[in-house]
Amino acid sequence: MEKKVAPIENTTFKNIVSHAKEYGFVFPSSEIYDGLAAVYDYGQNGVELKNNLKNVWWKAMTQLHENVVGIDAAIFMHPTTWKASGHVDGFSDPMIDNKDSKKRYRADVLIEEHAAKYEAEGNLEKATTLVQQMARMLEKEDLKGVQELIISEKITCPVSGTANWTDVRQFNLMFSTQVGSVAEESNTIYLRPETAQGIFVNFLNVQKSGRMKIPFGIAQIGKAFRNEIVARQFTFRMREFEQMEMQFFIRPGEEKQWYETWKNTRMKWHKAIGLPERHLKFHDHEKLAHYANAAVDIEYQFPFGFKEIEGIHSRTDFDLGSHEKYSKKKQQYFDTEINKNYVPYVVETSVGADRVFLAILCNAYTEEITGEGEEQKQRTYLKFHPALAPVKAAILPITKKDGLPELARTIFEDLRYDMNVVYEERDSIGKRYTRQDLIGTPFCIAVDHDSLIDNCVTIRHRDTTIQERVKISDLKEILTQAVSVKRILELL
Ligand code: ATP
């Protein structure tokens, strides 16, 4: 079995990856057996953060758009789905092996990274020409040409340093398995490589049962599986991951306008969840997928560079048209406004829950030096938006006696039905603050002796460490406001 190898190229990123493990965000899968390449498990804090992210996406897409509804389709689908979608014949990546290091690479990624070097040197023209040349070759399935390009550009293997390359071959990324007990060819089914097809095959079910009028959208969150050639950069490229997708069904001819609308709507969402504008950008596709007539990525600047976190695609009527052909069932809509039947066009927004999670984690990770000389200390904390933070508040009696735990417990009991709070009485208050900083808890509530007399507690704010005295009777209202998802949704 392949072992987990995760070359981490940068110190900050390395720190983030070990922080994620040490504080219960992300663990390598089946680690006691040395892990499984490109598969990860979310820990006790990771799952809270991920659920909060998915919740914000779901609410933003469905609750805030009257014409978007959600579904939850199965991972297994009839195998003809993947014939119709083009995945059986076309969902592959060009791969190349280095004969000396025996390492496998995606040929297109090697060329794109090489072009990025030209760009970094200020040679934008050369970078663009190279990427366009590659895109043309891939479009024509000219794999020999791609190999020659790698050789003529003197691209070498980062491990062996040589240019001793094999031919370029196409490698299908779908995982297959068998249904039933007989392992015959006809029983082969696939683990879905994208959630989108579950939406397309349900287009008419939703349209009819919900009496939906075009334009309307169907949203879904779910697992997808791809046998990625190169497993790298932690949860950025996994073999089992989660997508949050929305297909927006429109009148043919209106795709440009809707493509622009969704591009901007989605960019706004990434800013609203706290990713800084300077770390986000659009990147137009050079090489369009078989189903798209326009495509753009939203990229986030990870410690290892600007990389795709979301794709927005104008998919035309490719998918519904193809399902109509393969299923021999009409996938059409009668538009009463124009008195016409047509196969709707689709604009899709597709974002990886794991990639946004990683972006949010990288952005939140903060190492701060405070004090001078001998007093100098390093403080590490995760500055998550309070609505996304795994734990919203920690209730901390400053001592374990004098009735303070009892009062703190009453506060905890009162809050736990409204938000995820923890109660802790072990160790000094300073140590407890540090533990909460490390998992990104925005508020620590200290209960002290004065609390018994003045009915007040101290709120310590994570990012500033500023402390504020508030009435216990006001606490729930203050915290509820501060951690509400509404604070993100209002920005959209
Ligand atoms: P890439 O070029 O990085 O392989 P892609 O263009 O194939 O990604 P899409 O098919 O557009 O990706 O999928 C939509 C989204 O799903 C991506 O923007 C990404 O956030 C997520 N995604 C795709 N593949 C993976 C993966 N292997 N691991 C984690 N997330 C993924």
mmCIF file of N, CA and C in Angstrom, residues 276-321:
data_model
loop_
_atom_site.group_PDB
_atom_site.id
_atom_site.type_symbol
_atom_site.label_atom_id
_atom_site.label_comp_id
_atom_site.label_asym_id
_atom_site.label_seq_id
_atom_site.Cartn_x
_atom_site.Cartn_y
_atom_site.Cartn_z
ATOM 1 N N PRO A 276 -8.875 37.644 2.820
ATOM 2 C CA PRO A 276 -8.584 39.022 2.401
ATOM 3 C C PRO A 276 -8.568 39.178 0.883
ATOM 4 N N GLU A 277 -9.062 40.317 0.431
ATOM 5 C CA GLU A 277 -9.161 40.599 -1.003
ATOM 6 C C GLU A 277 -7.824 40.424 -1.720
ATOM 7 N N ARG A 278 -6.723 40.847 -1.050
ATOM 8 C CA ARG A 278 -5.417 40.780 -1.712
ATOM 9 C C ARG A 278 -4.944 39.338 -1.928
ATOM 10 N N HIS A 279 -5.560 38.406 -1.235
ATOM 11 C CA HIS A 279 -5.175 36.999 -1.410
ATOM 12 C C HIS A 279 -6.130 36.226 -2.321
ATOM 13 N N LEU A 280 -7.014 36.967 -2.996
ATOM 14 C CA LEU A 280 -7.982 36.309 -3.882
ATOM 15 C C LEU A 280 -7.856 36.891 -5.275
ATOM 16 N N LYS A 281 -7.997 36.037 -6.289
ATOM 17 C CA LYS A 281 -8.047 36.584 -7.647
ATOM 18 C C LYS A 281 -8.774 35.634 -8.584
ATOM 19 N N PHE A 282 -9.227 36.171 -9.726
ATOM 20 C CA PHE A 282 -9.815 35.337 -10.767
ATOM 21 C C PHE A 282 -8.705 34.851 -11.677
ATOM 22 N N HIS A 283 -8.885 33.659 -12.203
ATOM 23 C CA HIS A 283 -7.929 33.157 -13.188
ATOM 24 C C HIS A 283 -8.728 32.490 -14.304
ATOM 25 N N ASP A 284 -8.700 33.109 -15.491
ATOM 26 C CA ASP A 284 -9.449 32.534 -16.618
ATOM 27 C C ASP A 284 -8.777 31.273 -17.114
ATOM 28 N N HIS A 285 -9.580 30.289 -17.508
ATOM 29 C CA HIS A 285 -9.013 29.033 -18.017
ATOM 30 C C HIS A 285 -8.491 29.201 -19.438
ATOM 31 N N GLU A 286 -7.309 28.671 -19.693
ATOM 32 C CA GLU A 286 -6.783 28.598 -21.059
ATOM 33 C C GLU A 286 -7.377 27.366 -21.732
ATOM 34 N N LYS A 287 -7.375 26.286 -20.921
ATOM 35 C CA LYS A 287 -7.768 24.981 -21.456
ATOM 36 C C LYS A 287 -9.165 24.682 -20.915
ATOM 37 N N LEU A 288 -10.186 24.723 -21.783
ATOM 38 C CA LEU A 288 -11.548 24.521 -21.304
ATOM 39 C C LEU A 288 -11.885 23.039 -21.217
ATOM 40 N N ALA A 289 -12.641 22.672 -20.176
ATOM 41 C CA ALA A 289 -13.079 21.286 -20.048
ATOM 42 C C ALA A 289 -14.049 20.977 -21.184
ATOM 43 N N HIS A 290 -14.279 19.674 -21.411
ATOM 44 C CA HIS A 290 -15.093 19.282 -22.562
ATOM 45 C C HIS A 290 -16.514 19.848 -22.540
ATOM 46 N N TYR A 291 -16.994 20.253 -21.372
ATOM 47 C CA TYR A 291 -18.388 20.688 -21.251
ATOM 48 C C TYR A 291 -18.550 22.212 -21.230
ATOM 49 N N ALA A 292 -17.446 22.954 -21.202
ATOM 50 C CA ALA A 292 -17.580 24.391 -20.895
ATOM 51 C C ALA A 292 -17.329 25.299 -22.095
ATOM 52 N N ASN A 293 -18.037 26.457 -22.131
ATOM 53 C CA ASN A 293 -17.692 27.460 -23.141
ATOM 54 C C ASN A 293 -17.083 28.714 -22.498
ATOM 55 N N ALA A 294 -17.026 28.734 -21.184
ATOM 56 C CA ALA A 294 -16.280 29.765 -20.455
ATOM 57 C C ALA A 294 -16.027 29.223 -19.062
ATOM 58 N N ALA A 295 -14.869 29.502 -18.526
ATOM 59 C CA ALA A 295 -14.554 28.987 -17.191
ATOM 60 C C ALA A 295 -13.536 29.882 -16.511
ATOM 61 N N VAL A 296 -13.762 30.078 -15.223
ATOM 62 C CA VAL A 296 -12.838 30.906 -14.453
ATOM 63 C C VAL A 296 -12.647 30.235 -13.088
ATOM 64 N N ASP A 297 -11.455 30.387 -12.540
ATOM 65 C CA ASP A 297 -11.212 29.887 -11.192
ATOM 66 C C ASP A 297 -11.139 31.072 -10.247
ATOM 67 N N ILE A 298 -11.577 30.853 -9.009
ATOM 68 C CA ILE A 298 -11.256 31.806 -7.955
ATOM 69 C C ILE A 298 -10.048 31.198 -7.258
ATOM 70 N N GLU A 299 -8.968 31.968 -7.203
ATOM 71 C CA GLU A 299 -7.750 31.443 -6.594
ATOM 72 C C GLU A 299 -7.470 32.155 -5.278
ATOM 73 N N TYR A 300 -6.908 31.401 -4.355
ATOM 74 C CA TYR A 300 -6.503 31.962 -3.069
ATOM 75 C C TYR A 300 -4.986 31.831 -2.955
ATOM 76 N N GLN A 301 -4.373 32.826 -2.348
ATOM 77 C CA GLN A 301 -2.913 32.766 -2.199
ATOM 78 C C GLN A 301 -2.544 31.957 -0.958
ATOM 79 N N PHE A 302 -2.309 30.676 -1.170
ATOM 80 C CA PHE A 302 -1.844 29.795 -0.094
ATOM 81 C C PHE A 302 -0.368 30.101 0.152
ATOM 82 N N PRO A 303 0.210 29.579 1.246
ATOM 83 C CA PRO A 303 1.656 29.782 1.431
ATOM 84 C C PRO A 303 2.462 29.176 0.278
ATOM 85 N N PHE A 304 1.851 28.257 -0.508
ATOM 86 C CA PHE A 304 2.564 27.674 -1.641
ATOM 87 C C PHE A 304 2.119 28.276 -2.973
ATOM 88 N N GLY A 305 1.499 29.462 -2.924
ATOM 89 C CA GLY A 305 1.156 30.178 -4.153
ATOM 90 C C GLY A 305 -0.343 30.277 -4.390
ATOM 91 N N PHE A 306 -0.700 31.070 -5.431
ATOM 92 C CA PHE A 306 -2.111 31.220 -5.803
ATOM 93 C C PHE A 306 -2.611 29.916 -6.400
ATOM 94 N N LYS A 307 -3.686 29.347 -5.826
ATOM 95 C CA LYS A 307 -4.222 28.076 -6.331
ATOM 96 C C LYS A 307 -5.745 28.111 -6.314
ATOM 97 N N GLU A 308 -6.334 27.303 -7.207
ATOM 98 C CA GLU A 308 -7.800 27.261 -7.342
ATOM 99 C C GLU A 308 -8.506 26.762 -6.079
ATOM 100 N N ILE A 309 -9.526 27.526 -5.668
ATOM 101 C CA ILE A 309 -10.400 27.009 -4.624
ATOM 102 C C ILE A 309 -11.820 26.786 -5.156
ATOM 103 N N GLU A 310 -12.160 27.522 -6.222
ATOM 104 C CA GLU A 310 -13.504 27.373 -6.784
ATOM 105 C C GLU A 310 -13.455 27.531 -8.295
ATOM 106 N N GLY A 311 -14.323 26.789 -8.978
ATOM 107 C CA GLY A 311 -14.430 26.942 -10.432
ATOM 108 C C GLY A 311 -15.829 27.413 -10.782
ATOM 109 N N ILE A 312 -15.913 28.381 -11.713
ATOM 110 C CA ILE A 312 -17.224 28.812 -12.204
ATOM 111 C C ILE A 312 -17.235 28.518 -13.704
ATOM 112 N N HIS A 313 -18.194 27.710 -14.115
ATOM 113 C CA HIS A 313 -18.186 27.235 -15.498
ATOM 114 C C HIS A 313 -19.510 27.512 -16.177
ATOM 115 N N SER A 314 -19.423 27.953 -17.417
ATOM 116 C CA SER A 314 -20.615 28.038 -18.234
ATOM 117 C C SER A 314 -20.660 26.726 -19.005
ATOM 118 N N ARG A 315 -21.580 25.816 -18.626
ATOM 119 C CA ARG A 315 -21.553 24.434 -19.145
ATOM 120 C C ARG A 315 -22.466 24.233 -20.339
ATOM 121 N N THR A 316 -23.043 25.303 -20.843
ATOM 122 C CA THR A 316 -23.999 25.249 -21.974
ATOM 123 C C THR A 316 -25.097 24.220 -21.685
ATOM 124 N N ASP A 317 -25.584 23.537 -22.777
ATOM 125 C CA ASP A 317 -26.586 22.482 -22.557
ATOM 126 C C ASP A 317 -25.919 21.114 -22.674
ATOM 127 N N PHE A 318 -24.588 21.117 -22.502
ATOM 128 C CA PHE A 318 -23.832 19.878 -22.708
ATOM 129 C C PHE A 318 -24.385 18.723 -21.861
ATOM 130 N N ASP A 319 -24.520 18.924 -20.557
ATOM 131 C CA ASP A 319 -24.871 17.802 -19.681
ATOM 132 C C ASP A 319 -26.311 17.338 -19.886
ATOM 133 N N LEU A 320 -27.261 18.299 -19.836
ATOM 134 C CA LEU A 320 -28.658 17.884 -19.999
ATOM 135 C C LEU A 320 -28.880 17.308 -21.390
ATOM 136 N N GLY A 321 -28.251 17.904 -22.387
ATOM 137 C CA GLY A 321 -28.379 17.432 -23.770
ATOM 138 C C GLY A 321 -27.860 16.007 -23.891
#
